[in-house]
C-alpha cells in the first residue's frame, strides 16, 4: 500500500522475544474488547496479587503475548495471534475488574 | 475521551532526523479521534507478499487534531524501525491503530506534583505530557529527568528547554558522554542520582518512567528504594534490554 514497499526480510529473520509490559496489550485487546483493559485490575489465580494490567510483564513474539504476574511470575493469560485471528487463553487469571470510570 | 481503537490509513506529511538515529514523523490521519497525552498507537506495515509487522509507537502530540507526531529510534538490526527512519518519505501511507492505552497518560485535571523520567526514545510520551502541561498553563509542579547517551542524542531538546519555567524543571543524565564542564561524570541513573535530580518521595509525586525495559526496571526499583509509593509509579516499557 505504501509507495515505498516495506521489504519482507522473511527467511533470515528469526522471531525474538521482546520484554514489554501490559501497556503494549492495548492494541491487540482492542480487537476483542471495546473498553481499554490496560487500566483494569487483574487478579492472579496463583498468588492473589491484584494490579492494573498495564503493569504486568509481557513476553511478546510474532505469534503470542504471554502475560505474567509481577508478583509470582506465573502466567495470567496468553494472547495468541494467528492468521485465523486472536485467541485468549485465560490460564491463570482469577478475576478482571474494570475501574468505575471506564 | 473514551474512543474505541480502530485502524486508520495515514499519510506522512513531514519527516526529519532529530538525532543521528532518531526521526520525527508527522502523519496526517483522517478520522483520527485525537489522543490523550501519553497514549500510543500500533503501526502496521504490509509487504508486497502480504507479510505484516506491527509495532507500537508513542504519540508526541495530544488533543483533537488528526496530525499525529511520532519519533522513532532506529535499531540497527531491527525490522520496522530502519524502514521508518531510512525508507519512508513524505507522501507514503502508514496504517495505524489507536489511540491506545489509558494507564500511561497525564490529564490536565491532575493537580499533584509530577516527576517524568525518560530513557532515550522513552521521551516521546513524556513530551506529550510536558506539552499538555504547558498548553493548560497547569500549576502542577513538573520535573523531567531525561537520560541520553550523549548531548547529541536528545530528542526535542530546544523545545524542552523552552518549556522550563516556575512549574517545569528539566534535568539531564548523560550515560556515555557529557557536555564539557558538566558537573557529573557520564553514568547511568542510580538511586543517588535520582535523589539529587528528581522530586522526593515526601512530595508524593506521580512518577512516569518510560524507555527501554532495563532502564525502566532499574529506575522503578531505585524509586521504590527511595521511598516512593509503588502505586504512584507509572511505567511503560519499550522493549530491548
Ligand atoms: C507502548 C510502546 C511504545 C513505544 N514507543 C516507541 C517510540 O515512541 N519510539 C520508538 O523508537 N520506539 C518505541 N517503542 C518500541 C517499538 O515498538 C519497537 O520495539 C522498536 O521500534 C523496534 O522495532 P524493530 O522492528 O525495529 O526491531 P525488532 O526487529 O523488533 O528488534 C530488533 C532487535 O532490537 C531489540 N529491541 C527491540 N526493541 C528495542 C528497544 N525499544 N530498545 C532496544 N532494543 C530493542 C530486539 O530485542 C531485537 O534484538 C515502543 C514500544 C512500546 C511497547
Ligand atoms: Zn501471581
Tab-separated table of C-alpha atoms and ligand atoms in Angstrom:
chain	number	residue	atom	x	y	z
A	1	UNK	CA	0.000	0.000	0.000
A	2	UNK	CA	2.937	2.307	0.533
A	3	UNK	CA	4.746	3.898	-2.364
A	4	UNK	CA	7.861	2.569	-0.683
A	5	UNK	CA	7.116	-1.092	-0.127
A	6	UNK	CA	8.059	-2.490	3.246
A	7	UNK	CA	10.628	-5.163	2.434
A	8	UNK	CA	9.771	-8.596	3.712
A	9	UNK	CA	13.067	-9.691	5.221
A	10	UNK	CA	11.491	-13.075	5.991
A	11	UNK	CA	13.634	-16.169	5.743
A	12	UNK	CA	16.626	-14.733	7.593
A	13	UNK	CA	14.537	-13.109	10.318
A	14	UNK	CA	14.118	-15.085	13.488
A	15	UNK	CA	11.407	-14.038	15.881
A	16	UNK	CA	12.913	-12.619	19.053
A	17	UNK	CA	11.096	-12.385	22.375
A	18	UNK	CA	10.574	-8.809	23.484
A	19	UNK	CA	10.021	-7.992	27.167
A	20	UNK	CA	7.473	-5.197	27.424
A	21	UNK	CA	4.501	-4.608	29.722
A	22	UNK	CA	0.713	-4.569	29.739
A	23	UNK	CA	0.530	-1.137	28.076
A	24	UNK	CA	1.528	-2.914	24.857
A	25	UNK	CA	-1.643	-5.061	25.034
A	26	UNK	CA	-3.946	-2.088	24.438
A	27	UNK	CA	-3.872	-2.597	20.655
A	28	UNK	CA	-4.268	-6.376	20.465
A	29	UNK	CA	-7.016	-6.434	23.124
A	30	UNK	CA	-8.928	-3.685	21.313
A	31	UNK	CA	-9.740	-6.308	18.687
A	32	UNK	CA	-11.643	-8.284	21.355
A	33	UNK	CA	-12.938	-5.656	23.804
A	34	UNK	CA	-14.438	-2.206	23.277
A	35	UNK	CA	-13.110	-0.743	26.557
A	36	UNK	CA	-9.433	-0.157	27.318
A	37	UNK	CA	-8.417	-3.053	29.544
A	38	UNK	CA	-4.912	-1.839	30.432
A	39	UNK	CA	-6.295	0.081	33.441
A	40	UNK	CA	-8.395	-2.923	34.566
A	41	UNK	CA	-7.302	-4.659	37.762
A	42	UNK	CA	-6.277	-8.244	37.196
A	43	UNK	CA	-6.099	-10.796	39.993
A	44	UNK	CA	-3.614	-13.642	39.816
A	45	UNK	CA	-5.041	-17.121	40.454
A	46	UNK	CA	-1.733	-18.289	41.916
A	47	UNK	CA	-0.703	-15.582	44.390
A	48	UNK	CA	-3.823	-13.383	44.621
A	49	UNK	CA	-1.856	-10.301	43.617
A	50	UNK	CA	-4.075	-7.568	42.140
A	51	UNK	CA	-2.611	-4.914	39.827
A	52	UNK	CA	-3.508	-2.872	36.741
A	53	UNK	CA	-2.971	-4.922	33.598
A	54	UNK	CA	-0.586	-2.200	32.324
A	55	UNK	CA	1.935	-3.183	34.990
A	56	UNK	CA	2.080	-6.908	34.131
A	57	UNK	CA	5.138	-8.429	32.448
A	58	UNK	CA	4.528	-9.206	28.772
A	59	UNK	CA	6.750	-11.536	26.752
A	60	UNK	CA	5.973	-10.767	23.138
A	61	UNK	CA	6.920	-12.533	19.931
A	62	UNK	CA	5.341	-12.743	16.487
A	63	UNK	CA	2.792	-15.359	17.499
A	64	UNK	CA	1.845	-14.533	21.083
A	65	UNK	CA	1.822	-12.211	24.061
A	66	UNK	CA	2.420	-14.109	27.301
A	67	UNK	CA	1.134	-12.039	30.235
A	68	UNK	CA	2.918	-12.755	33.507
A	69	UNK	CA	2.132	-11.797	37.112
A	70	UNK	CA	4.780	-9.451	38.533
A	71	UNK	CA	4.045	-10.877	41.996
A	72	UNK	CA	4.808	-14.549	41.376
A	73	UNK	CA	5.906	-14.971	37.699
A	74	UNK	CA	3.013	-17.326	36.872
A	75	UNK	CA	1.222	-16.811	33.556
A	76	UNK	CA	-2.001	-14.788	33.856
A	77	UNK	CA	-3.138	-15.265	30.285
A	78	UNK	CA	-1.837	-15.648	26.762
A	79	UNK	CA	-2.936	-13.876	23.594
A	80	UNK	CA	-2.285	-15.999	20.512
A	81	UNK	CA	-2.008	-14.197	17.177
A	82	UNK	CA	-2.504	-16.230	14.022
A	83	UNK	CA	-3.832	-15.740	10.508
A	84	UNK	CA	-7.053	-17.279	11.873
A	85	UNK	CA	-7.370	-14.379	14.342
A	86	UNK	CA	-6.843	-13.802	18.041
A	87	UNK	CA	-7.315	-16.316	20.821
A	88	UNK	CA	-7.264	-15.504	24.511
A	89	UNK	CA	-6.169	-18.289	26.896
A	90	UNK	CA	-7.174	-17.450	30.451
A	91	UNK	CA	-4.859	-19.888	32.228
A	92	UNK	CA	-4.036	-18.152	35.487
A	93	UNK	CA	-6.477	-15.287	35.621
A	94	UNK	CA	-8.747	-15.313	38.672
A	95	UNK	CA	-10.568	-12.026	38.073
A	96	UNK	CA	-10.592	-8.943	35.927
A	97	UNK	CA	-12.258	-5.768	37.203
A	98	UNK	CA	-12.804	-2.590	35.222
A	99	UNK	CA	-12.296	0.663	37.132
A	100	UNK	CA	-15.541	2.615	37.726
A	101	UNK	CA	-14.907	5.345	35.129
A	102	UNK	CA	-14.272	3.118	32.117
B	1	UNK	CA	-12.048	10.828	25.514
B	2	UNK	CA	-13.180	7.207	25.528
B	3	UNK	CA	-12.936	6.051	21.972
B	4	UNK	CA	-12.691	2.632	20.502
B	5	UNK	CA	-9.369	1.960	18.814
B	6	UNK	CA	-9.642	1.471	15.077
B	7	UNK	CA	-7.309	1.037	12.089
B	8	UNK	CA	-6.750	4.167	10.008
B	9	UNK	CA	-4.649	4.932	6.940
B	10	UNK	CA	-2.388	7.930	7.472
B	11	UNK	CA	-0.117	9.858	5.123
B	12	UNK	CA	3.347	11.025	6.121
B	13	UNK	CA	3.405	14.836	5.779
B	14	UNK	CA	6.747	15.666	7.411
B	15	UNK	CA	9.867	13.621	8.100
B	16	UNK	CA	13.107	14.900	9.606
B	17	UNK	CA	16.021	13.494	11.556
B	18	UNK	CA	16.085	14.601	15.203
B	19	UNK	CA	19.402	12.944	16.021
B	20	UNK	CA	21.833	10.542	14.354
B	21	UNK	CA	19.368	7.651	14.770
B	22	UNK	CA	16.056	9.312	15.636
B	23	UNK	CA	13.490	10.586	13.179
B	24	UNK	CA	10.349	12.618	13.667
B	25	UNK	CA	7.368	11.694	11.505
B	26	UNK	CA	4.222	13.739	11.211
B	27	UNK	CA	1.344	11.613	9.963
B	28	UNK	CA	-1.975	13.012	8.809
B	29	UNK	CA	-4.653	10.515	9.837
B	30	UNK	CA	-8.149	11.307	8.511
B	31	UNK	CA	-10.718	10.198	11.106
B	32	UNK	CA	-8.205	10.083	13.967
B	33	UNK	CA	-10.285	10.759	17.109
B	34	UNK	CA	-7.484	12.630	18.911
B	35	UNK	CA	-5.477	11.282	21.818
B	36	UNK	CA	-4.627	11.879	25.466
B	37	UNK	CA	-1.065	12.898	26.436
B	38	UNK	CA	0.990	9.689	26.794
B	39	UNK	CA	-1.068	7.358	24.606
B	40	UNK	CA	0.429	5.258	21.825
B	41	UNK	CA	-0.642	3.653	18.570
B	42	UNK	CA	0.110	0.416	16.763
B	43	UNK	CA	1.672	0.792	13.350
B	44	UNK	CA	1.208	-1.970	10.772
B	45	UNK	CA	3.392	-2.462	7.709
B	46	UNK	CA	2.428	-4.822	4.913
B	47	UNK	CA	4.966	-6.203	2.437
B	48	UNK	CA	4.053	-6.913	-1.167
B	49	UNK	CA	3.734	-10.630	-0.408
B	50	UNK	CA	1.178	-9.889	2.333
B	51	UNK	CA	3.570	-10.324	5.261
B	52	UNK	CA	2.731	-7.904	8.092
B	53	UNK	CA	4.667	-6.477	11.010
B	54	UNK	CA	3.075	-4.488	13.852
B	55	UNK	CA	4.957	-2.282	16.342
B	56	UNK	CA	3.816	0.205	18.993
B	57	UNK	CA	4.850	3.878	18.912
B	58	UNK	CA	4.099	6.571	21.449
B	59	UNK	CA	2.499	9.796	20.307
B	60	UNK	CA	4.322	13.075	20.966
B	61	UNK	CA	1.243	15.116	20.062
B	62	UNK	CA	-2.030	15.264	22.010
B	63	UNK	CA	-5.531	16.652	21.733
B	64	UNK	CA	-8.101	16.708	18.983
B	65	UNK	CA	-6.139	17.177	15.756
B	66	UNK	CA	-5.616	14.498	13.113
B	67	UNK	CA	-1.885	15.291	12.720
B	68	UNK	CA	-0.131	12.585	14.722
B	69	UNK	CA	3.507	13.133	15.677
B	70	UNK	CA	5.870	10.198	16.189
B	71	UNK	CA	9.580	9.909	16.921
B	72	UNK	CA	11.285	6.652	16.060
B	73	UNK	CA	14.740	5.472	17.067
B	74	UNK	CA	16.488	3.195	14.572
B	75	UNK	CA	17.723	-0.102	15.942
B	76	UNK	CA	20.489	-1.382	13.668
B	77	UNK	CA	19.198	-4.968	13.492
B	78	UNK	CA	15.526	-4.035	13.651
B	79	UNK	CA	12.821	-4.976	11.191
B	80	UNK	CA	10.487	-1.964	11.367
B	81	UNK	CA	12.467	0.980	12.784
B	82	UNK	CA	15.105	1.102	9.970
B	83	UNK	CA	12.241	1.278	7.452
B	84	UNK	CA	10.581	4.165	9.310
B	85	UNK	CA	13.847	6.060	9.816
B	86	UNK	CA	15.533	5.469	6.450
B	87	UNK	CA	12.985	4.441	3.808
B	88	UNK	CA	9.682	6.166	4.477
B	89	UNK	CA	9.263	9.501	2.671
B	90	UNK	CA	6.682	12.262	2.689
B	91	UNK	CA	3.574	11.058	0.871
B	92	UNK	CA	3.937	7.419	1.967
B	93	UNK	CA	0.960	5.782	3.623
B	94	UNK	CA	1.065	4.058	7.007
B	95	UNK	CA	-1.630	2.030	8.771
B	96	UNK	CA	-2.151	2.907	12.415
B	97	UNK	CA	-4.496	1.693	15.163
B	98	UNK	CA	-5.326	3.888	18.118
B	99	UNK	CA	-5.421	5.864	20.281
B	100	UNK	CA	-4.239	3.196	22.732
B	101	UNK	CA	-3.781	2.882	26.489
B	102	UNK	CA	-5.424	4.598	29.440
B	103	UNK	CA	-2.755	3.905	32.067
B	104	UNK	CA	0.350	5.794	30.943
B	105	UNK	CA	-1.429	9.132	30.479
B	106	UNK	CA	-1.466	12.509	32.198
B	107	UNK	CA	-4.583	14.674	32.136
B	108	UNK	CA	-4.676	18.406	32.820
B	109	UNK	CA	-7.175	17.802	35.652
B	110	UNK	CA	-4.337	16.235	37.665
B	111	UNK	CA	-3.017	18.758	40.198
B	112	UNK	CA	-0.427	16.687	42.119
B	113	UNK	CA	3.347	17.094	41.532
B	114	UNK	CA	4.663	15.002	38.635
B	115	UNK	CA	8.123	13.582	38.031
B	116	UNK	CA	8.792	12.453	34.458
B	117	UNK	CA	11.764	10.136	33.816
B	118	UNK	CA	12.781	9.199	30.259
B	119	UNK	CA	15.485	6.965	28.870
B	120	UNK	CA	16.266	7.545	25.169
B	121	UNK	CA	13.167	7.393	22.942
B	122	UNK	CA	11.110	6.976	26.128
B	123	UNK	CA	10.884	10.768	25.995
B	124	UNK	CA	8.112	10.595	23.343
B	125	UNK	CA	5.023	10.135	25.566
B	126	UNK	CA	6.561	12.428	28.192
B	127	UNK	CA	6.934	15.208	25.604
B	128	UNK	CA	3.183	14.948	25.024
B	129	UNK	CA	2.613	15.308	28.791
B	130	UNK	CA	5.027	18.273	29.044
B	131	UNK	CA	3.319	19.977	26.096
B	132	UNK	CA	-0.133	19.360	27.627
B	133	UNK	CA	1.050	20.730	30.975
B	134	UNK	CA	2.271	23.874	29.227
B	135	UNK	CA	-0.801	24.247	26.986
B	136	UNK	CA	-3.105	24.013	30.020
B	137	UNK	CA	-0.932	26.505	31.967
B	138	UNK	CA	-1.104	23.853	34.695
B	139	UNK	CA	0.265	24.881	38.088
B	140	UNK	CA	1.077	21.256	38.959
B	141	UNK	CA	4.851	21.131	39.618
B	142	UNK	CA	6.505	19.123	36.801
B	143	UNK	CA	10.082	17.913	36.756
B	144	UNK	CA	11.602	15.978	33.856
B	145	UNK	CA	14.726	13.853	34.122
B	146	UNK	CA	15.959	12.865	30.664
B	147	UNK	CA	18.665	10.241	30.304
B	148	UNK	CA	20.533	10.209	26.982
B	149	UNK	CA	23.822	8.697	25.802
B	150	UNK	CA	25.345	11.990	24.699
B	151	UNK	CA	24.042	15.569	24.348
B	152	UNK	CA	23.575	14.962	20.599
B	153	UNK	CA	21.160	12.088	21.273
B	154	UNK	CA	18.430	14.207	22.891
B	155	UNK	CA	15.093	14.467	21.073
B	156	UNK	CA	13.170	17.777	21.260
B	157	UNK	CA	15.983	19.402	23.303
B	158	UNK	CA	15.276	23.013	22.259
B	159	UNK	CA	11.567	22.647	22.784
B	160	UNK	CA	12.045	21.084	26.225
B	161	UNK	CA	14.406	23.900	27.228
B	162	UNK	CA	11.824	26.452	26.114
B	163	UNK	CA	9.229	24.873	28.448
B	164	UNK	CA	11.330	25.446	31.569
B	165	UNK	CA	9.579	27.837	33.963
B	166	UNK	CA	8.420	28.064	37.581
B	167	UNK	CA	6.321	24.882	37.206
B	168	UNK	CA	8.581	22.870	34.851
B	169	UNK	CA	12.138	21.826	35.697
B	170	UNK	CA	14.470	19.889	33.388
B	171	UNK	CA	17.429	17.732	34.443
B	172	UNK	CA	19.784	15.696	32.250
B	173	UNK	CA	21.657	12.476	32.737
B	174	UNK	CA	24.382	11.557	30.220
B	175	UNK	CA	25.314	7.911	30.179
B	176	UNK	CA	28.246	7.907	27.675
B	177	UNK	CA	29.487	11.447	27.132
B	178	UNK	CA	28.684	14.739	28.900
B	179	UNK	CA	28.842	18.329	27.654
B	180	UNK	CA	32.179	19.895	28.579
B	181	UNK	CA	32.294	21.223	32.125
B	182	UNK	CA	29.321	19.051	33.203
B	183	UNK	CA	29.414	18.600	36.990
B	184	UNK	CA	28.889	14.815	36.965
B	185	UNK	CA	30.797	12.117	35.079
B	186	UNK	CA	28.852	10.148	32.452
B	187	UNK	CA	26.930	7.279	34.033
B	188	UNK	CA	23.617	5.556	34.441
B	189	UNK	CA	20.666	6.661	36.545
B	190	UNK	CA	21.309	5.475	40.082
B	191	UNK	CA	19.475	5.835	43.368
B	192	UNK	CA	21.904	8.587	44.453
B	193	UNK	CA	21.435	10.461	41.196
B	194	UNK	CA	17.643	10.199	41.440
B	195	UNK	CA	17.796	11.603	44.970
B	196	UNK	CA	19.679	14.643	43.617
B	197	UNK	CA	17.767	15.249	40.407
B	198	UNK	CA	14.122	14.320	40.991
B	199	UNK	CA	11.207	15.173	43.264
B	200	UNK	CA	11.488	13.463	46.621
B	201	UNK	CA	9.058	10.840	47.885
B	202	UNK	CA	7.899	13.317	50.544
B	203	UNK	CA	6.335	15.453	47.775
B	204	UNK	CA	4.199	12.391	46.893
B	205	UNK	CA	4.595	12.924	43.134
B	206	UNK	CA	3.095	10.714	40.475
B	207	UNK	CA	6.152	9.385	38.646
B	208	UNK	CA	6.068	8.402	34.961
B	209	UNK	CA	9.001	6.279	33.814
B	210	UNK	CA	9.444	5.325	30.162
B	211	UNK	CA	12.180	3.856	27.983
B	212	UNK	CA	13.993	0.592	27.278
B	213	UNK	CA	12.789	-2.183	29.588
B	214	UNK	CA	16.086	-2.434	31.506
B	215	UNK	CA	16.128	1.313	32.137
B	216	UNK	CA	12.538	1.283	33.411
B	217	UNK	CA	13.138	-1.713	35.707
B	218	UNK	CA	16.269	-0.207	37.250
B	219	UNK	CA	14.690	3.221	37.686
B	220	UNK	CA	11.454	1.909	39.224
B	221	UNK	CA	13.440	-0.199	41.670
B	222	UNK	CA	15.569	2.783	42.721
B	223	UNK	CA	12.436	4.922	43.163
B	224	UNK	CA	10.892	2.338	45.496
B	225	UNK	CA	14.156	2.201	47.461
B	226	UNK	CA	13.924	5.992	47.818
B	227	UNK	CA	10.508	5.606	49.443
B	228	UNK	CA	8.168	6.304	46.510
B	229	UNK	CA	4.817	4.532	46.756
B	230	UNK	CA	4.847	1.830	44.038
B	231	UNK	CA	1.187	2.699	43.309
B	232	UNK	CA	2.244	6.176	42.227
B	233	UNK	CA	4.983	4.948	39.875
B	234	UNK	CA	3.610	4.522	36.338
B	235	UNK	CA	5.821	2.668	33.921
B	236	UNK	CA	5.924	1.974	30.201
B	237	UNK	CA	8.500	-0.442	28.783
B	238	UNK	CA	9.551	-0.132	25.144
B	239	UNK	CA	11.423	-3.456	24.980
B	240	UNK	CA	15.066	-4.275	24.406
B	241	UNK	CA	17.367	-4.811	27.320
C	1	LIG	C1	3.923	1.021	24.189
C	1	LIG	C2	5.186	1.150	23.361
C	1	LIG	C3	5.542	2.387	22.843
C	1	LIG	C4	6.702	2.536	22.074
C	1	LIG	N1	7.040	3.773	21.600
C	1	LIG	C5	8.164	3.945	20.880
C	1	LIG	C6	8.540	5.245	20.397
C	1	LIG	O1	7.832	6.241	20.617
C	1	LIG	N2	9.692	5.355	19.679
C	1	LIG	C7	10.487	4.261	19.408
C	1	LIG	O2	11.516	4.426	18.733
C	1	LIG	N3	10.148	3.016	19.850
C	1	LIG	C8	9.001	2.833	20.570
C	1	LIG	N4	8.668	1.561	21.006
C	1	LIG	C9	9.480	0.411	20.559
C	1	LIG	C10	8.952	-0.081	19.193
C	1	LIG	O3	7.668	-0.653	19.352
C	1	LIG	C11	9.821	-1.182	18.568
C	1	LIG	O4	10.055	-2.175	19.512
C	1	LIG	C12	11.149	-0.646	18.069
C	1	LIG	O5	10.932	0.363	17.072
C	1	LIG	C13	11.987	-1.772	17.468
C	1	LIG	O6	11.291	-2.382	16.396
C	1	LIG	P1	12.111	-3.070	15.214
C	1	LIG	O7	11.111	-3.806	14.377
C	1	LIG	O8	12.988	-2.085	14.548
C	1	LIG	O9	13.068	-4.072	15.964
C	1	LIG	P2	12.863	-5.682	16.127
C	1	LIG	O10	13.097	-6.293	14.776
C	1	LIG	O11	11.569	-5.918	16.773
C	1	LIG	O12	14.022	-5.998	17.115
C	1	LIG	C14	15.405	-5.911	16.725
C	1	LIG	C15	16.319	-6.037	17.918
C	1	LIG	O13	16.245	-4.883	18.748
C	1	LIG	C16	15.885	-5.214	20.086
C	1	LIG	N5	14.935	-4.194	20.564
C	1	LIG	C17	13.607	-4.150	20.299
C	1	LIG	N6	13.033	-3.069	20.865
C	1	LIG	C18	14.025	-2.392	21.480
C	1	LIG	C19	14.086	-1.188	22.226
C	1	LIG	N7	12.987	-0.441	22.466
C	1	LIG	N8	15.289	-0.797	22.722
C	1	LIG	C20	16.400	-1.521	22.476
C	1	LIG	N9	16.410	-2.671	21.793
C	1	LIG	C21	15.247	-3.115	21.303
C	1	LIG	C22	15.236	-6.567	19.976
C	1	LIG	O14	15.383	-7.292	21.190
C	1	LIG	C23	15.995	-7.210	18.831
C	1	LIG	O15	17.202	-7.764	19.275
C	1	LIG	C24	7.517	1.414	21.802
C	1	LIG	C25	7.154	0.156	22.326
C	1	LIG	C26	6.008	0.013	23.098
C	1	LIG	C27	5.655	-1.340	23.639
C	2	LIG	ZN1	0.816	-14.073	40.891
